[in-house]
Tab-separated table of C-alpha atoms in Angstrom:
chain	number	residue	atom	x	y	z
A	7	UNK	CA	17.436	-18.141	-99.446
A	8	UNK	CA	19.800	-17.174	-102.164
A	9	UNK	CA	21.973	-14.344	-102.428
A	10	UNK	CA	21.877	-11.607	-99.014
A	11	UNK	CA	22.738	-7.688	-99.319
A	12	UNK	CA	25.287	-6.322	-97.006
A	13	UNK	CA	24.842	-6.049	-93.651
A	14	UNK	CA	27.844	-4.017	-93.455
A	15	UNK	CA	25.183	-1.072	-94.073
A	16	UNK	CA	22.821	-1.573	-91.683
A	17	UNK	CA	26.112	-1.831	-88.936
A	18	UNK	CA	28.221	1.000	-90.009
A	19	UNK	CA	24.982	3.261	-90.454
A	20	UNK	CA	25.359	6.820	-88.841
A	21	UNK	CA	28.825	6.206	-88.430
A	22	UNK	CA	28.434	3.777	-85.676
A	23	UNK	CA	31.719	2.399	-86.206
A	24	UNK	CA	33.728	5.431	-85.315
A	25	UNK	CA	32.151	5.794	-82.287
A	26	UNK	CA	32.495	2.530	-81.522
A	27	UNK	CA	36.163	3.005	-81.899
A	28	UNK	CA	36.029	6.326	-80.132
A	29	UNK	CA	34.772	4.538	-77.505
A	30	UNK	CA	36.549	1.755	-76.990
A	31	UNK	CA	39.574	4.097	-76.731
A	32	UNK	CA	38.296	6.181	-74.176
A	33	UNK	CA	37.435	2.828	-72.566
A	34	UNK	CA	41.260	1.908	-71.895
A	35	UNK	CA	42.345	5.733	-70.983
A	36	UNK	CA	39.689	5.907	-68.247
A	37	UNK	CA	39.823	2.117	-66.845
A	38	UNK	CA	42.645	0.789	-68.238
A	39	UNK	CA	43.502	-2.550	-70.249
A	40	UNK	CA	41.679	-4.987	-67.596
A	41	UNK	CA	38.163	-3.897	-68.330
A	42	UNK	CA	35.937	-6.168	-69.028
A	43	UNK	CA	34.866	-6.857	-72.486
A	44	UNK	CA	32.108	-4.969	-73.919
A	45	UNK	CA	34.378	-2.326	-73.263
A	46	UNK	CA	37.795	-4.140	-72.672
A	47	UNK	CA	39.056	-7.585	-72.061
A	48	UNK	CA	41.578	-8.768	-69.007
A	49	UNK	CA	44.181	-9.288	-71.552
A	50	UNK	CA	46.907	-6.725	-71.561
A	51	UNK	CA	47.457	-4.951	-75.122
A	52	UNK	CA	50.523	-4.386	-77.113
A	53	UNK	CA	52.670	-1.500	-76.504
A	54	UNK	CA	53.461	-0.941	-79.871
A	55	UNK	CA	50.699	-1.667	-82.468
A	56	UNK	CA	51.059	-3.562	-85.846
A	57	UNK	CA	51.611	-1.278	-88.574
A	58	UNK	CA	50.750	-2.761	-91.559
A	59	UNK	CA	49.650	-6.814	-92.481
A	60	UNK	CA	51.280	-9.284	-93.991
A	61	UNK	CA	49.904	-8.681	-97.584
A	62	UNK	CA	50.233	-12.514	-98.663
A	63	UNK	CA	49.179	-14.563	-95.817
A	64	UNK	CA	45.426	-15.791	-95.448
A	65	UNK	CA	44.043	-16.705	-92.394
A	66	UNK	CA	40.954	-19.522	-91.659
A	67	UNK	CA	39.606	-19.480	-88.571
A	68	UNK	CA	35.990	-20.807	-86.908
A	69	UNK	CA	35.497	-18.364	-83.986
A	70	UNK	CA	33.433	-21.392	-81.942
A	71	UNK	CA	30.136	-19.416	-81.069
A	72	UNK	CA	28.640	-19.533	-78.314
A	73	UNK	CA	31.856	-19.984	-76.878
A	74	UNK	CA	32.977	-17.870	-73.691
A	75	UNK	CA	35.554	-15.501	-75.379
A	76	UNK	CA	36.054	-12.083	-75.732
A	77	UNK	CA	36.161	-10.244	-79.057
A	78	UNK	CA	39.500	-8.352	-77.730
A	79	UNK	CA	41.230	-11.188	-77.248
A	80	UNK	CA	40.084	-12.538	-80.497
A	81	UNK	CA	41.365	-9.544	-82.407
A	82	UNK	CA	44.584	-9.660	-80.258
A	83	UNK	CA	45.334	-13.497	-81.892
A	84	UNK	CA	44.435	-11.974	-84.927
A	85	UNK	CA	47.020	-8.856	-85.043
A	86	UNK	CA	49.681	-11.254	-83.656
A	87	UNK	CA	49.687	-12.922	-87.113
A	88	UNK	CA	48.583	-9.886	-89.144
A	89	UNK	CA	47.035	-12.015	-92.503
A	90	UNK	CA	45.915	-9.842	-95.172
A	91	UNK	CA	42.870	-11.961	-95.381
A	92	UNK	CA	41.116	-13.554	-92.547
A	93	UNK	CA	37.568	-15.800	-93.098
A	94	UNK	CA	35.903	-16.407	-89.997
A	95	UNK	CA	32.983	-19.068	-89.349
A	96	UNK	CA	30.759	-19.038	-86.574
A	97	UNK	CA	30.814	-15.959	-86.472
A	98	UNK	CA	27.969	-13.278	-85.092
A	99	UNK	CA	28.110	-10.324	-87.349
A	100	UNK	CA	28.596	-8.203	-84.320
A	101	UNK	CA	30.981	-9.361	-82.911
A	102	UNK	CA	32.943	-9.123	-86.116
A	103	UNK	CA	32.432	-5.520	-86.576
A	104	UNK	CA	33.668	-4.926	-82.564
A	105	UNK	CA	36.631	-6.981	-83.477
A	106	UNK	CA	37.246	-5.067	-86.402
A	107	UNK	CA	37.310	-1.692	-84.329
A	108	UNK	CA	39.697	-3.163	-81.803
A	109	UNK	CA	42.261	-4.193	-84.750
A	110	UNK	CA	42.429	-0.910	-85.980
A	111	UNK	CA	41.827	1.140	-82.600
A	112	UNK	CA	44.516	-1.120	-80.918
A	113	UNK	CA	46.735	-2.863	-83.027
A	114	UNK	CA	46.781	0.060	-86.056
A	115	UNK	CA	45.524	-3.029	-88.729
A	116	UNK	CA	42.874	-1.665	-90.898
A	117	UNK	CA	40.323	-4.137	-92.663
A	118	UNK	CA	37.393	-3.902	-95.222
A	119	UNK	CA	34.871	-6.392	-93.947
A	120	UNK	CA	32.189	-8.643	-95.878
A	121	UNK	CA	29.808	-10.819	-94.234
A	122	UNK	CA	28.036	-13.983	-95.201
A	123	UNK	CA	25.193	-14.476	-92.867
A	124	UNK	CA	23.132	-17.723	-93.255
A	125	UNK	CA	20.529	-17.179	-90.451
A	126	UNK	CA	19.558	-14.786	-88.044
A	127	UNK	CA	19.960	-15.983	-84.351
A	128	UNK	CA	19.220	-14.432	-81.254
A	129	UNK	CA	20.334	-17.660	-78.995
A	130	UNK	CA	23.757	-17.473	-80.887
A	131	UNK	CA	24.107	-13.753	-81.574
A	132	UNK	CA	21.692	-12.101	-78.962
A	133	UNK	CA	20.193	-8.535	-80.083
A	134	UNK	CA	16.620	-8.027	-79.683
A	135	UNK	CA	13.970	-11.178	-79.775
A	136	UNK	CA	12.529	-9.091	-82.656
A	137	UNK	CA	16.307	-7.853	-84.342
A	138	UNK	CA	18.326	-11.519	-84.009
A	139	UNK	CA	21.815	-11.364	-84.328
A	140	UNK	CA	23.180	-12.458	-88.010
A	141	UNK	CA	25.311	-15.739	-87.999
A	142	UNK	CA	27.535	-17.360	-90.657
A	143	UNK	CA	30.672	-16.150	-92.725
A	144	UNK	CA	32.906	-13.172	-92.244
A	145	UNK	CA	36.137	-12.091	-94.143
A	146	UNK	CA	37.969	-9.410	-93.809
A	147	UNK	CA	40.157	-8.067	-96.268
A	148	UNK	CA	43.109	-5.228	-95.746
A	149	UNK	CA	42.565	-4.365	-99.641
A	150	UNK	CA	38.839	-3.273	-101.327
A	151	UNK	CA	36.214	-6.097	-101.710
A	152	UNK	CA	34.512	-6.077	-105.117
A	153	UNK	CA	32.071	-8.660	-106.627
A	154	UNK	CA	30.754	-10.498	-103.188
A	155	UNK	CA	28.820	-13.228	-103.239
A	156	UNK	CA	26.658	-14.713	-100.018
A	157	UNK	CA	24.783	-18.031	-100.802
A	158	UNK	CA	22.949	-20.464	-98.781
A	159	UNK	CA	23.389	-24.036	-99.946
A	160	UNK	CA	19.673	-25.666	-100.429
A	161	UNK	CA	20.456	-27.992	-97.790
A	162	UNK	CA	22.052	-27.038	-94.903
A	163	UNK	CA	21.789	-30.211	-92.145
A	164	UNK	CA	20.323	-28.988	-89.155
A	165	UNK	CA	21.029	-26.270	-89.076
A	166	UNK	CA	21.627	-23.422	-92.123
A	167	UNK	CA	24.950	-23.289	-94.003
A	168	UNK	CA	26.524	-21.903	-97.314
A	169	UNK	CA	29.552	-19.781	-98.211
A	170	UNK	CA	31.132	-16.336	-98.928
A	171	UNK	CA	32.869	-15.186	-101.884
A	172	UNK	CA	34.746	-12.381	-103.190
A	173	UNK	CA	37.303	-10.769	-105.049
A	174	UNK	CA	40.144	-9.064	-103.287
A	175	UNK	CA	43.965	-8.697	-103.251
A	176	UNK	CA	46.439	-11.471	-102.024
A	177	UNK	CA	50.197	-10.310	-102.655
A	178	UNK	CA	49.100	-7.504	-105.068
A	179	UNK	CA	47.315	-9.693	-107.143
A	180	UNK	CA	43.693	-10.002	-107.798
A	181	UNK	CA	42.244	-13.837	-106.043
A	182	UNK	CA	38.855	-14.998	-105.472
A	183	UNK	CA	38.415	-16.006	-101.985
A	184	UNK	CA	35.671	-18.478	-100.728
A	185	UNK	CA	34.805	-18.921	-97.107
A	186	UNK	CA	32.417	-21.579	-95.975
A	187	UNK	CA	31.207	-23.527	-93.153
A	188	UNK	CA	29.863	-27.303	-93.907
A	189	UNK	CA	26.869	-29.617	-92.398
A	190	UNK	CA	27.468	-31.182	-88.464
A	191	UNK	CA	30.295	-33.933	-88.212
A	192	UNK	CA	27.581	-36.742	-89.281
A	193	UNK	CA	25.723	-35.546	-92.018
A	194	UNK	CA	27.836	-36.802	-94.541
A	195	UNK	CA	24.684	-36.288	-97.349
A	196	UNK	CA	24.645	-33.025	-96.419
A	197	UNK	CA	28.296	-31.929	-97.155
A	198	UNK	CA	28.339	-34.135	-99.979
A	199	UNK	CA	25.719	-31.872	-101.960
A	200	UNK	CA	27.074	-28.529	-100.364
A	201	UNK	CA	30.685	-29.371	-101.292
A	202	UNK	CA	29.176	-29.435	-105.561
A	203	UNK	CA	27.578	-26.856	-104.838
A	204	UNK	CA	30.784	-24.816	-103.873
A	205	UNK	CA	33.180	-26.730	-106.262
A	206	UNK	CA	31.177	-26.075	-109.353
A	207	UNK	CA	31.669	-21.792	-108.225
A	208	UNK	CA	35.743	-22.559	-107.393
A	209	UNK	CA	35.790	-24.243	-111.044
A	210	UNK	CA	35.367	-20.854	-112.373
A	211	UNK	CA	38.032	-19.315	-111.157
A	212	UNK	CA	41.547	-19.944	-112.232
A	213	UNK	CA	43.014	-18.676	-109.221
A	214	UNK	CA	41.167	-18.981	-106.209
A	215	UNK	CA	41.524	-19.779	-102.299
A	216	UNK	CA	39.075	-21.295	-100.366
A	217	UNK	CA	39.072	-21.296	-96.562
A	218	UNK	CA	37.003	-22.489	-93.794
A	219	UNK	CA	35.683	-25.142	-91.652
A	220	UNK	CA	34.534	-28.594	-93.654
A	221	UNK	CA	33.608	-30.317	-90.823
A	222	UNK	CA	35.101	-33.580	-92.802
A	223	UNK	CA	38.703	-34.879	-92.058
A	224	UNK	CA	40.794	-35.224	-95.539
A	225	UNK	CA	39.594	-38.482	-96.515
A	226	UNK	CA	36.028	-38.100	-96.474
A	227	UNK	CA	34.544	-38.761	-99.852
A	228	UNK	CA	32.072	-35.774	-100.009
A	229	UNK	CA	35.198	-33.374	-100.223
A	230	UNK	CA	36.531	-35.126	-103.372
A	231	UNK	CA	35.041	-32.406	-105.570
A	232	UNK	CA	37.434	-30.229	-103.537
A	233	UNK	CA	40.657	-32.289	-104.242
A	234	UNK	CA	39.768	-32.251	-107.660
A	235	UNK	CA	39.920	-28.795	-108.335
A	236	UNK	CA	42.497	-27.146	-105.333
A	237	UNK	CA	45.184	-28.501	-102.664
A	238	UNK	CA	45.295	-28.157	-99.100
A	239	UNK	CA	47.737	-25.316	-97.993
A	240	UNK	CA	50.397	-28.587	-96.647
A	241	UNK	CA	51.519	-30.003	-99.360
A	242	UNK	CA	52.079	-33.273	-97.501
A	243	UNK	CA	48.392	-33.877	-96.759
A	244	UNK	CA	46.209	-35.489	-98.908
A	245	UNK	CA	43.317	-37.531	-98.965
A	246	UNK	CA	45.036	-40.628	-99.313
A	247	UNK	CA	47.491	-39.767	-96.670
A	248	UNK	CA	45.830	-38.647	-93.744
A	249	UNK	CA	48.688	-39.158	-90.893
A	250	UNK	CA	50.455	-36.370	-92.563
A	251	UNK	CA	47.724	-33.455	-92.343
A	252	UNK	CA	48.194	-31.985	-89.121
A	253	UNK	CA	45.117	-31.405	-86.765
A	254	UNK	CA	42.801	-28.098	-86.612
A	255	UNK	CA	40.775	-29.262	-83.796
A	256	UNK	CA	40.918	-30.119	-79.816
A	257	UNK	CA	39.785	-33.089	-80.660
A	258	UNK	CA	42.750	-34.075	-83.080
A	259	UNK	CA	40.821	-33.867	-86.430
A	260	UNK	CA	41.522	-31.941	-89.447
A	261	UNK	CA	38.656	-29.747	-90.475
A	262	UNK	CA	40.162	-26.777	-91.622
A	263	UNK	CA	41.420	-25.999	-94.563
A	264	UNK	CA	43.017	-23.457	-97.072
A	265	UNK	CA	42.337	-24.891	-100.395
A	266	UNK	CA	44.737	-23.280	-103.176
A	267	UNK	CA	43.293	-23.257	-106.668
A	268	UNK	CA	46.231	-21.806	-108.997
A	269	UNK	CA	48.174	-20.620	-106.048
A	270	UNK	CA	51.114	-22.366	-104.547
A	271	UNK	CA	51.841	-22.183	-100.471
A	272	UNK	CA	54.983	-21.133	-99.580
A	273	UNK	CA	54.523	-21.966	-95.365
A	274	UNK	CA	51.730	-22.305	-93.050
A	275	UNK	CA	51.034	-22.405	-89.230
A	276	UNK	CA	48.255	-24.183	-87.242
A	277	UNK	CA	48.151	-22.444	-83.655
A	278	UNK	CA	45.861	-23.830	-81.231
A	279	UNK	CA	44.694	-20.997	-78.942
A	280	UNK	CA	42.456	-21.107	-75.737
A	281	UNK	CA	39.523	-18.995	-77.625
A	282	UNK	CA	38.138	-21.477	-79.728
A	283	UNK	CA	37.538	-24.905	-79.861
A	284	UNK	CA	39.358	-24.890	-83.588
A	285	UNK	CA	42.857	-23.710	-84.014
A	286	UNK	CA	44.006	-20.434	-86.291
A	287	UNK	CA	45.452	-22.157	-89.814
A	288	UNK	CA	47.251	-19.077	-91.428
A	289	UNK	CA	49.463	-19.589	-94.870
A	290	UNK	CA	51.399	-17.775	-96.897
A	291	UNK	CA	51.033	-17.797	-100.502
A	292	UNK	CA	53.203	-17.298	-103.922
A	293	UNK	CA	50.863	-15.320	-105.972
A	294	UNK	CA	53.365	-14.341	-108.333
C-alpha cells in the first residue's frame, strides 16, 4: 500500500480536538472522576498534573487491542512516566487522539501526534461499517514532527504490518524514530523479510531509535539485521545471551524493544501494568 497521508487531518478537522477536550473536562466537573470511559474512567486522577515531560526518555508500548481498557487509564500510565516520545502499537487511531486529549486536559502533558495506520478495521477499531477505524502505529512526540514516513511492509503475515518513522527531538537533539509492529509469533518468514525491510531505512540514519513490538525474543535469527545495525536499550541483553534480557510480556518473553542506533542508554524500566497484555519499556537516553 505504500506510503499513507495523515490522518491527523481528517481527526482534528473543525477543531474536534478542543472540544473533545472541552468536553472531557466538563465531564469530571459535572460527574466526577468515576465516570465511565467515553467520558471518564473509574480511576481517580492526579491532584496535581505533570508539568512538563521528561525530554530524553522514549517510551515503547503495544496498547493490546481489543483489549478491555480504558483510554484514561492508558494516558494515566503514560503521564506517570512522562517520556518525551511514546510509540504505540496496536493501536486504533481513535483512541490515540482521546488519549492524547486526556494527557493534556488532565495531566498538563502536551504531545504532537503521528500515526502509522496499516489497515482500516471496524472489528478492532469500531466506527461506522462504511468509516472503519484505522489500526497500526502511533507516536507521539512533545517536540514538532517533520519528515514522517508510514509504510506497509509487502508482506505482512496474516494480518497487515509495517512501521512509522520520523524526525523529532530526543534531549534537544534532532533523532529519527522508527516504530513498528512485526508478523504473529510463528511466522518467522514473515519478520524475516519485514525486519530488511526496516533495517535497510535505520541504515540511513546515523542516529536513530527504533521502538516497538518484534514479536521475536532476542535470539531469533530474522532480527539479526537489527543487531547489526542498533542495541537493545539493556546493555546486558543480547542475542547470544538471552537469560539476561528481561521480559516485556505476561507470558515471560521479550518482544519489545528500544533499539539505539548512535545513541547510548543511560537507564531503562520495564513496568508490567494491568492494561495490556505487554508491559511499558521506557529508557532514557544520552543524546549528547
Amino acid at each position: 500500500m505504500g506510503v499513507h497521508t495523515e490522518e491527523a487531518t481528517v481527526l482534528k478537522r473543525g477543531g474536534s480536538r478542543w472540544f473533545a477536550c472541552a468536553l472531557a473536562l466538563a465531564c469530571l466537573v459535572l460527574i466526577g472522576p468515576s465516570a465511565p470511559d467515553g467520558a471518564l474512567s473509574g480511576r481517580a486522577l492526579p491532584v496535581e498534573a505533570v508539568r512538563d515531560v521528561v525530554p530524553n526518555r522514549v517510551m515503547t508500548w503495544n496498547l493490546c487491542n481489543p483489549c478491555d481498557a480504558s483510554n484514561l487509564d492508558r494516558a494515566a500510565e503514560i503521564a506517570t512516566h512522562a517520556p518525551q516520545v511514546v510509540g504505540m502499537q496496536e493501536a486504533c487511531a481513535r483512541d490515540v487522539e482521546r488519549i492524547r486529549d486526556y494527557l493534556e486536559v488532565f495531566h498538563g502533558l502536551v504531545y504532537h501526534v503521528a500515526y502509522g495506520t496499516v489497515l482500516d478495521d471496524w472489528g478492532r477499531c469500531g466506527g461506522a461499517p462504511w468509516n472503519p477505524g484505522g489500526f497500526g502505529q502511533a507516536i507521539l512526540s512533545a517536540a514538532p514532527i517533520r519528515d514522517r514516513v508510514n509504510v506497509e511492509y509487502p508482506e505482512g503475515g496474516s494480518e497487515d504490518r509495517g512501521y512509522l518513522a520520523l524526525t523529532t527531538e530526543v534531549g534537544g537533539r534532532s533523532v529519527r524514530v522508527f516504530d513498528t509492529h512485526l508478523a504473529q509469533r510463528r511466522q518467522e518468514e514473515f519478520r524475516e523479510e519485514q525486519v530488511g525491510v526496516l533495517a535497510a531505512e535505520v541504515a540511513r540514519h546515523d542516529r536513530a531509535v527504533v521502538v516497538g513490538d518484534f514479536n521475536a525474543v532476542p535470539d531469533a535469527p530474522e532480527l539479526a539485521p537489527m543487531w547489526a545495525l542498533a542495541e537493545d536499550t539493556d546493555p546486558r541483553c543480547h542475542p547470544a545471551s538471552v537469560g539476561t534480557c528481561e521480559p516485556t510480556t505476561d507470558w515471560q518473553s521479550k518482544f519489545d524493544y528500544v533499539f539505539l542506533r548512535g545513541i547510548a542508554p543511560l537507564e531503562h524500566r520495564v513496568l508490567p501494568t494491568p492494561h495490556s497484555d505487554h508491559h511499558l519499556l521506557y529508557t532514557d537516553l544520552d543524546v549528547t
